[in-house]
Short mmCIF file of C-alpha atoms and ligand atoms in Angstrom, two decimals:
data_model
loop_
_atom_site.label_atom_id
_atom_site.label_comp_id
_atom_site.label_asym_id
_atom_site.label_seq_id
_atom_site.Cartn_x
_atom_site.Cartn_y
_atom_site.Cartn_z
CA MET A 1 -9.71 15.09 -10.13
CA LEU A 2 -11.98 12.98 -12.32
CA LEU A 3 -10.07 10.69 -14.62
CA THR A 4 -11.54 8.14 -16.97
CA LEU A 5 -8.84 6.09 -18.55
CA THR A 6 -11.22 3.58 -20.06
CA ALA A 7 -13.51 4.70 -22.85
CA PHE A 8 -16.92 3.02 -22.56
CA SER A 9 -19.08 3.04 -25.66
CA MET A 10 -22.09 1.83 -23.64
CA GLU A 11 -23.83 4.05 -21.15
CA LEU A 12 -22.87 2.49 -17.83
CA ALA A 13 -23.14 3.66 -14.25
CA GLN A 14 -21.95 7.18 -13.49
CA ARG A 15 -19.93 5.99 -10.53
CA LEU A 16 -17.38 4.65 -13.02
CA ASN A 17 -16.51 8.25 -13.80
CA ARG A 18 -15.38 8.71 -10.23
CA VAL A 19 -12.57 6.18 -10.46
CA SER A 20 -9.63 5.67 -12.73
CA GLU A 21 -7.61 2.59 -13.50
CA PRO A 22 -4.65 2.56 -11.08
CA GLN A 23 -1.55 4.03 -12.74
CA THR A 24 0.43 1.13 -11.27
CA ILE A 25 -1.71 -1.39 -13.15
CA LYS A 26 -1.65 0.74 -16.31
CA MET A 27 2.17 0.84 -16.29
CA ALA A 28 2.45 -2.89 -15.61
CA LYS A 29 0.10 -3.55 -18.55
CA LEU A 30 2.12 -1.28 -20.84
CA SER A 31 5.28 -3.01 -19.76
CA ARG A 32 3.80 -6.46 -20.54
CA GLU A 33 2.70 -5.24 -24.00
CA LEU A 34 6.21 -3.99 -24.82
CA LYS A 35 7.74 -7.22 -23.52
CA ALA A 36 5.36 -9.20 -25.74
CA LYS A 37 6.78 -7.27 -28.70
CA GLY A 38 10.20 -8.60 -27.79
CA ILE A 39 11.52 -5.44 -26.09
CA ASN A 40 13.74 -6.15 -23.09
CA ILE A 41 11.87 -4.16 -20.45
CA ILE A 42 12.80 -4.19 -16.76
CA ASP A 43 9.64 -3.65 -14.79
CA LEU A 44 10.10 -1.61 -11.62
CA SER A 45 6.43 -0.69 -11.38
CA LEU A 46 5.21 -3.69 -9.44
CA GLY A 47 4.14 -3.70 -5.83
CA GLU A 48 4.76 -7.35 -5.13
CA PRO A 49 7.60 -9.37 -3.66
CA ASP A 50 9.51 -11.37 -6.29
CA PHE A 51 9.86 -14.27 -3.83
CA ARG A 52 7.78 -17.42 -3.80
CA THR A 53 5.37 -18.05 -0.95
CA PRO A 54 7.25 -20.02 1.76
CA GLN A 55 6.90 -23.78 1.34
CA HIS A 56 5.18 -24.52 4.65
CA ILE A 57 2.37 -22.12 3.68
CA CYS A 58 1.92 -23.81 0.29
CA ASP A 59 1.94 -27.21 2.00
CA ALA A 60 -0.83 -26.07 4.33
CA ALA A 61 -2.95 -25.09 1.32
CA VAL A 62 -2.47 -28.50 -0.30
CA ALA A 63 -3.34 -30.21 2.97
CA ALA A 64 -6.45 -28.00 3.29
CA MET A 65 -7.71 -29.07 -0.12
CA ASN A 66 -7.12 -32.71 0.71
CA GLU A 67 -8.85 -32.31 4.06
CA GLY A 68 -11.96 -30.94 2.35
CA TYR A 69 -11.69 -27.22 3.06
CA THR A 70 -13.32 -26.57 -0.27
CA LYS A 71 -16.67 -25.25 0.88
CA TYR A 72 -17.84 -21.73 1.76
CA PRO A 73 -16.00 -20.51 4.84
CA PRO A 74 -17.82 -18.27 7.36
CA VAL A 75 -18.21 -14.76 5.91
CA ALA A 76 -15.85 -13.19 8.46
CA GLY A 77 -13.26 -15.97 8.14
CA PHE A 78 -12.61 -19.31 9.86
CA ALA A 79 -12.75 -19.02 13.65
CA ASP A 80 -9.26 -20.47 14.06
CA LEU A 81 -7.83 -18.00 11.54
CA ARG A 82 -9.43 -15.10 13.40
CA GLN A 83 -7.97 -16.53 16.58
CA ALA A 84 -4.53 -16.83 14.93
CA ILE A 85 -4.77 -13.17 13.90
CA CYS A 86 -5.55 -12.22 17.53
CA HIS A 87 -2.45 -14.16 18.65
CA LYS A 88 -0.35 -12.44 16.02
CA LEU A 89 -1.57 -9.00 17.11
CA GLN A 90 -0.72 -9.83 20.71
CA ARG A 91 2.66 -11.40 19.87
CA ASP A 92 3.91 -8.82 17.36
CA ASN A 93 2.09 -5.67 18.36
CA ASN A 94 1.07 -6.10 21.99
CA LEU A 95 -2.53 -5.41 20.93
CA THR A 96 -5.43 -7.28 22.49
CA TYR A 97 -8.31 -8.11 20.18
CA ALA A 98 -11.02 -10.75 20.46
CA PRO A 99 -11.88 -12.92 17.42
CA GLU A 100 -15.17 -11.05 16.93
CA GLU A 101 -13.08 -7.89 16.52
CA VAL A 102 -11.23 -9.41 13.57
CA MET A 103 -12.42 -10.07 10.04
CA VAL A 104 -10.77 -11.70 7.04
CA SER A 105 -11.24 -10.50 3.45
CA THR A 106 -10.05 -11.06 -0.09
CA GLY A 107 -6.86 -9.03 0.33
CA ALA A 108 -6.21 -5.93 2.38
CA LYS A 109 -7.66 -4.03 -0.55
CA GLN A 110 -11.07 -5.48 0.15
CA SER A 111 -10.58 -4.95 3.88
CA LEU A 112 -10.00 -1.27 3.13
CA ALA A 113 -13.02 -1.09 0.81
CA ASN A 114 -15.28 -2.69 3.43
CA ALA A 115 -14.08 -0.24 6.06
CA VAL A 116 -14.42 2.84 3.85
CA LEU A 117 -17.92 1.84 2.73
CA SER A 118 -18.91 1.14 6.35
CA ILE A 119 -17.69 4.50 7.66
CA VAL A 120 -18.02 7.15 4.95
CA ASN A 121 -21.32 8.82 4.04
CA PRO A 122 -21.73 10.89 0.86
CA GLY A 123 -20.25 14.34 1.47
CA ASP A 124 -18.07 13.27 4.41
CA GLU A 125 -14.51 14.53 4.32
CA VAL A 126 -11.72 11.99 4.35
CA LEU A 127 -8.18 13.12 5.13
CA ILE A 128 -5.38 11.43 3.23
CA PRO A 129 -1.75 12.45 3.69
CA THR A 130 0.20 12.71 0.44
CA PRO A 131 1.90 10.80 -1.06
CA TYR A 132 -0.75 8.10 -0.64
CA TRP A 133 -1.50 4.67 -2.03
CA VAL A 134 -3.60 5.12 -5.20
CA THR A 135 -6.51 3.00 -4.05
CA TYR A 136 -7.44 5.16 -1.03
CA ARG A 137 -8.65 8.01 -3.21
CA ALA A 138 -10.64 5.73 -5.51
CA GLN A 139 -12.35 3.95 -2.64
CA VAL A 140 -13.35 7.19 -0.95
CA GLN A 141 -14.69 8.53 -4.25
CA LEU A 142 -16.74 5.38 -4.74
CA ALA A 143 -18.20 5.94 -1.27
CA GLU A 144 -19.00 9.52 -2.41
CA GLY A 145 -16.73 10.98 0.24
CA ILE A 146 -14.68 14.10 -0.36
CA VAL A 147 -10.94 13.59 -0.31
CA LYS A 148 -8.87 16.27 1.44
CA TYR A 149 -5.13 15.93 1.16
CA ILE A 150 -2.56 16.76 3.80
CA PRO A 151 0.75 17.35 2.04
CA GLY A 152 3.76 15.37 3.24
CA THR A 153 6.99 16.93 2.06
CA ILE A 154 10.30 15.31 1.21
CA GLU A 155 11.93 17.64 3.79
CA ASN A 156 9.82 16.00 6.52
CA ASP A 157 10.47 12.51 5.16
CA PHE A 158 6.98 12.61 3.58
CA LYS A 159 5.29 12.50 7.01
CA ILE A 160 2.67 14.92 8.28
CA THR A 161 2.91 16.86 11.52
CA PRO A 162 0.27 17.09 14.31
CA GLN A 163 -0.13 20.79 13.43
CA GLN A 164 -1.00 19.90 9.83
CA LEU A 165 -3.46 17.29 11.04
CA GLU A 166 -5.14 19.68 13.47
CA ALA A 167 -5.47 22.33 10.77
CA ALA A 168 -7.02 19.86 8.31
CA ILE A 169 -9.78 18.52 10.58
CA THR A 170 -13.19 20.17 10.19
CA ASP A 171 -16.68 19.34 11.48
CA LYS A 172 -17.18 17.29 8.33
CA THR A 173 -14.08 15.13 8.79
CA ARG A 174 -15.11 11.54 9.17
CA LEU A 175 -12.00 9.52 8.42
CA PHE A 176 -8.21 9.67 8.22
CA MET A 177 -6.48 7.02 6.07
CA TYR A 178 -2.79 6.31 5.84
CA SER A 179 -0.16 3.59 5.58
CA SER A 180 2.94 3.10 7.71
CA PRO A 181 5.29 1.78 6.38
CA CYS A 182 4.05 3.87 3.49
CA ASN A 183 3.48 2.94 -0.11
CA PRO A 184 4.91 4.81 -2.07
CA THR A 185 7.49 6.59 0.13
CA GLY A 186 8.62 3.88 2.55
CA SER A 187 8.23 6.36 5.44
CA VAL A 188 7.57 4.83 8.84
CA TYR A 189 5.93 6.73 11.70
CA SER A 190 7.74 6.24 15.02
CA LYS A 191 5.88 5.66 18.28
CA ASP A 192 6.47 9.29 19.30
CA GLU A 193 5.19 10.60 15.98
CA LEU A 194 2.07 8.45 16.26
CA ALA A 195 1.57 9.54 19.87
CA ALA A 196 1.62 13.17 18.75
CA LEU A 197 -0.97 12.49 16.03
CA ALA A 198 -3.04 10.50 18.56
CA GLU A 199 -3.18 13.59 20.81
CA VAL A 200 -4.86 15.46 17.96
CA PHE A 201 -7.33 12.63 17.26
CA LYS A 202 -8.29 12.56 20.96
CA ARG A 203 -9.59 16.10 20.55
CA HIS A 204 -11.77 15.06 17.58
CA PRO A 205 -13.85 12.05 18.60
CA GLN A 206 -15.86 12.00 15.34
CA VAL A 207 -12.84 10.99 13.27
CA PHE A 208 -12.19 7.33 12.44
CA ILE A 209 -8.70 6.18 11.50
CA ILE A 210 -7.80 3.52 8.96
CA SER A 211 -4.27 2.39 9.68
CA ASP A 212 -2.92 0.34 6.80
CA GLU A 213 -0.09 -1.80 8.14
CA ILE A 214 0.34 -4.19 5.21
CA TYR A 215 4.11 -3.50 5.05
CA GLU A 216 4.58 -4.15 8.76
CA TYR A 217 7.20 -6.87 8.31
CA ILE A 218 9.13 -4.91 5.70
CA ASN A 219 10.55 -2.47 8.19
CA TYR A 220 14.25 -1.59 8.27
CA VAL A 221 14.27 0.53 11.43
CA GLY A 222 13.09 -1.95 13.98
CA HIS A 223 9.83 -2.45 15.76
CA HIS A 224 6.55 -1.73 13.98
CA GLU A 225 4.29 0.71 15.79
CA SER A 226 0.52 0.84 15.35
CA ILE A 227 -1.70 3.79 16.19
CA ALA A 228 -4.14 1.21 17.63
CA GLN A 229 -1.89 1.05 20.73
CA PHE A 230 -3.33 4.35 22.01
CA LEU A 231 -6.26 3.01 23.98
CA GLU A 232 -8.38 6.16 23.83
CA LEU A 233 -8.47 5.76 20.05
CA ARG A 234 -8.82 2.02 19.90
CA ASP A 235 -12.56 1.94 19.11
CA ARG A 236 -12.09 4.33 16.18
CA VAL A 237 -9.08 2.65 14.62
CA VAL A 238 -9.46 0.11 11.86
CA LEU A 239 -6.15 -1.73 11.69
CA VAL A 240 -5.68 -3.23 8.22
CA ASN A 241 -3.10 -5.88 7.49
CA GLY A 242 -2.66 -8.89 5.25
CA PHE A 243 -0.46 -11.60 3.87
CA SER A 244 0.54 -10.24 0.44
CA LYS A 245 3.74 -8.41 1.32
CA GLY A 246 5.16 -9.97 4.48
CA PHE A 247 4.59 -13.57 3.34
CA ALA A 248 4.89 -13.06 -0.43
CA MET A 249 1.25 -14.10 -0.87
CA THR A 250 -0.10 -11.49 -3.30
CA GLY A 251 -1.97 -14.02 -5.42
CA TRP A 252 -3.67 -15.70 -2.51
CA ARG A 253 -5.77 -12.58 -1.87
CA LEU A 254 -5.97 -12.59 1.91
CA GLY A 255 -6.16 -9.61 4.25
CA TYR A 256 -7.84 -8.67 7.50
CA ILE A 257 -8.98 -5.91 9.81
CA ALA A 258 -8.96 -5.59 13.58
CA ALA A 259 -11.47 -3.05 14.85
CA ASN A 260 -14.38 -2.36 17.13
CA LYS A 261 -17.05 -5.11 16.99
CA GLU A 262 -19.59 -2.80 15.39
CA ILE A 263 -17.26 -1.91 12.55
CA VAL A 264 -16.46 -5.59 12.04
CA ALA A 265 -20.18 -6.44 11.97
CA ALA A 266 -20.78 -3.69 9.38
CA CYS A 267 -17.94 -5.00 7.20
CA GLU A 268 -19.28 -8.53 7.55
CA LYS A 269 -22.69 -7.37 6.37
CA LEU A 270 -21.17 -5.82 3.24
CA GLN A 271 -18.85 -8.74 2.57
CA GLY A 272 -21.74 -11.18 2.90
CA GLN A 273 -23.28 -9.51 -0.14
CA PHE A 274 -20.10 -8.97 -2.13
CA THR A 275 -18.01 -12.14 -1.84
CA SER A 276 -19.45 -14.41 0.89
CA GLY A 277 -15.97 -14.39 2.43
CA ALA A 278 -12.37 -14.99 1.42
CA ASN A 279 -11.02 -18.13 -0.26
CA SER A 280 -11.21 -21.11 2.11
CA ILE A 281 -7.89 -22.66 1.04
CA ALA A 282 -6.03 -19.36 1.31
CA GLU A 283 -7.51 -18.93 4.79
CA ARG A 284 -6.11 -22.28 5.92
CA ALA A 285 -2.74 -21.30 4.46
CA GLY A 286 -3.02 -18.00 6.35
CA ILE A 287 -3.11 -19.87 9.65
CA ALA A 288 0.15 -21.61 8.72
CA ALA A 289 1.68 -18.25 7.81
CA LEU A 290 0.78 -16.61 11.12
CA THR A 291 1.59 -19.53 13.39
CA GLY A 292 4.56 -20.94 11.48
CA ASP A 293 8.23 -20.07 11.14
CA LEU A 294 8.81 -16.39 10.39
CA THR A 295 12.36 -16.97 9.16
CA PRO A 296 11.43 -16.76 5.43
CA SER A 297 9.70 -13.41 6.04
CA LYS A 298 12.77 -12.13 7.88
CA GLN A 299 15.04 -13.33 5.07
CA MET A 300 12.93 -11.52 2.50
CA THR A 301 13.14 -8.31 4.50
CA GLN A 302 16.91 -8.70 4.73
CA ALA A 303 17.09 -9.10 0.94
CA PHE A 304 14.90 -5.99 0.47
CA LYS A 305 17.21 -4.09 2.80
CA GLU A 306 20.30 -4.93 0.73
CA ARG A 307 18.48 -3.88 -2.42
CA ARG A 308 17.26 -0.68 -0.77
CA ASP A 309 20.80 0.26 0.24
CA TYR A 310 22.05 -0.36 -3.29
CA VAL A 311 19.14 1.40 -5.02
CA ILE A 312 19.17 4.49 -2.84
CA SER A 313 22.93 5.00 -2.89
CA THR A 314 22.92 4.58 -6.68
CA LEU A 315 19.99 6.96 -7.15
CA GLN A 316 21.74 9.51 -4.94
CA SER A 317 24.76 9.33 -7.23
CA ILE A 318 22.71 10.16 -10.37
CA PRO A 319 22.90 13.91 -11.08
CA GLY A 320 19.50 15.59 -10.70
CA VAL A 321 17.88 12.82 -8.64
CA LYS A 322 16.98 13.52 -5.00
CA ALA A 323 16.27 10.33 -3.04
CA THR A 324 15.47 9.83 0.64
CA MET A 325 16.16 6.58 2.47
CA PRO A 326 12.92 4.58 2.92
CA ASP A 327 12.57 3.02 6.38
CA GLY A 328 10.13 0.37 5.20
CA ALA A 329 8.28 -1.19 2.20
CA PHE A 330 10.12 -1.83 -1.07
CA TYR A 331 9.92 1.42 -2.98
CA ALA A 332 12.21 4.32 -3.71
CA PHE A 333 10.37 7.57 -4.32
CA PRO A 334 12.93 10.02 -5.71
CA ASP A 335 12.23 13.64 -6.60
CA ILE A 336 13.02 14.01 -10.29
CA SER A 337 11.65 17.52 -10.83
CA SER A 338 15.08 18.86 -11.82
CA PHE A 339 14.52 17.19 -15.23
CA PHE A 340 11.34 19.14 -15.95
CA GLY A 341 11.90 21.46 -18.92
CA LYS A 342 14.85 19.40 -20.17
CA SER A 343 15.02 17.63 -23.53
CA ASP A 344 17.04 15.00 -25.38
CA GLY A 345 16.47 16.98 -28.58
CA GLU A 346 13.36 14.95 -29.37
CA THR A 347 11.23 14.80 -26.23
CA THR A 348 10.81 17.62 -23.73
CA ILE A 349 9.99 16.49 -20.20
CA LYS A 350 7.15 18.58 -18.82
CA ASN A 351 6.25 16.52 -15.79
CA ASP A 352 6.62 13.23 -13.90
CA GLU A 353 4.41 11.33 -16.36
CA ASP A 354 6.59 12.44 -19.27
CA LEU A 355 9.65 11.29 -17.37
CA ALA A 356 8.15 7.88 -16.58
CA MET A 357 7.28 7.48 -20.29
CA PHE A 358 10.75 8.67 -21.33
CA LEU A 359 12.35 6.08 -19.05
CA LEU A 360 10.08 3.44 -20.51
CA HIS A 361 10.57 4.23 -24.18
CA LYS A 362 14.20 5.40 -24.15
CA GLY A 363 15.54 3.37 -21.24
CA ASN A 364 13.26 0.31 -21.30
CA ILE A 365 12.48 0.55 -17.59
CA THR A 366 9.00 0.80 -16.14
CA THR A 367 8.42 3.10 -13.16
CA VAL A 368 5.25 4.83 -11.96
CA SER A 369 4.74 8.61 -12.05
CA GLY A 370 4.42 10.22 -8.64
CA SER A 371 1.23 12.06 -9.56
CA ALA A 372 -0.56 8.71 -9.30
CA PHE A 373 0.24 8.96 -5.58
CA GLY A 374 -0.42 12.68 -5.25
CA ALA A 375 3.24 13.77 -5.57
CA ASP A 376 3.99 15.07 -9.04
CA ASN A 377 7.69 15.82 -8.49
CA CYS A 378 8.52 12.15 -7.98
CA ILE A 379 8.50 8.72 -9.56
CA ARG A 380 8.10 5.39 -7.78
CA ILE A 381 10.66 2.66 -8.27
CA SER A 382 9.94 -0.77 -6.84
CA PHE A 383 12.97 -2.71 -5.66
CA ALA A 384 11.03 -5.96 -5.34
CA THR A 385 13.18 -7.49 -8.03
CA SER A 386 16.60 -9.18 -8.04
CA LEU A 387 19.77 -7.22 -7.33
CA ASP A 388 21.11 -8.10 -10.79
CA MET A 389 18.02 -6.68 -12.46
CA LEU A 390 18.21 -3.60 -10.27
CA LYS A 391 21.84 -3.03 -11.24
CA GLU A 392 20.98 -3.23 -14.92
CA ALA A 393 17.87 -1.04 -14.45
CA LEU A 394 19.72 1.70 -12.60
CA GLU A 395 22.50 1.71 -15.18
CA ARG A 396 19.85 2.19 -17.86
CA MET A 397 18.30 4.94 -15.78
CA ARG A 398 21.60 6.76 -15.33
CA LYS A 399 22.29 6.66 -19.09
CA THR A 400 18.76 7.64 -20.07
CA LEU A 401 18.59 10.58 -17.69
CA ALA A 402 21.98 11.77 -18.91
CA LEU A 403 20.38 12.30 -22.34
CA LEU A 404 18.31 15.12 -20.90
CA LYS A 405 19.99 18.54 -21.22
N1 PLP B 501 -2.24 -1.30 1.14
C1 PLP B 501 -1.14 -0.87 0.54
C2 PLP B 501 -0.46 0.36 1.05
C3 PLP B 501 -0.63 -1.56 -0.58
O1 PLP B 501 0.48 -1.13 -1.19
C4 PLP B 501 -1.32 -2.70 -1.04
C5 PLP B 501 -0.85 -3.44 -2.24
O2 PLP B 501 -0.10 -2.95 -3.05
C6 PLP B 501 -2.46 -3.10 -0.36
C7 PLP B 501 -2.90 -2.39 0.72
C8 PLP B 501 -3.29 -4.27 -0.83
O3 PLP B 501 -2.85 -5.47 -0.41
P1 PLP B 501 -3.60 -6.84 -0.76
O4 PLP B 501 -2.76 -7.52 -1.78
O5 PLP B 501 -3.66 -7.57 0.53
O6 PLP B 501 -4.95 -6.49 -1.28
#
């Protein structure tokens, strides 16, 4: 699918035609515009915690500035931050990595871009289970790879099976990319489920795996499992993680990978030309995040869990909405296809995008259409906002959907 949402009057590079503006960002922009006109919009489109960054992390940034950490850091990140990441991987995930197998970037988004550009050649096939995070497709298209989707169904909690994976792999498959906990569905692969997928990957040694674990700490079912734990795969797995979600640090722009040394060296080469490395002050703050008290992160997860329970039980009580219980992240991803073909006498809902627009204009709530994530029967609702706001938003949603007959 080639989408150009921005009209350029100048003739610019053709690669721009391969990517579209993320629907999430488009909806957030629209929501801001309506708010600026004085309309009381509740924005449930955002993928960021509504909490402030914990104080001890902010204090570390201030101290870093005062201590003179204001110069270029090493391209791959400060040595002590890379070391802190190794400790974190050992402590939380029982994974052993050396500092030269770790690299820091300007957000997990850049970590992903570095990895995709380091692995994918033009024409290579990249497998992405649906629903997927919007950016995966765009990054693969920029690398001139060919995206092949593996459909995750609501019946299977939006997870793929080993049989589906086996059937999707061809001689041209170069990479498999996924997130667990998943944005947008909140699905979490268990150790057994990952072990079964790992068995398939063992039979296909040409396939790399990008495992996006950015929502690791926002997990409601217990221990986070990484596919990097299966040692036979270890050299082909690029584990991606970051600080945005678990530490409420979206604006700091700090993420990292753990991978084979050669992949890290390739990413470092690219990053050296793109950014010269991540922000030095954010990096110092990142050390405080990883080595400091995790209580604020745990409290945030507890708050997300209460909101999840409220949001899902309320959605399940709205006629026509089919919602599964997310095990992680902070999104509900209900199936709203029962409204397709219905009308309030003025607007007829043909698809998920129409429904998202209907909710925005008639209900003053911003959501994101599922087609942005490869699932056009659904919409995404972020519950990274206060319980009071969520109560008001879901009341508006119930009333607005009831208009459709
Ligand atoms: N991966 C997933 C699945 C995400 O949802 C996001 C942010 O929304 C990211 C990566 C990017 O995180 P960062 O803010 O570290 O770039």
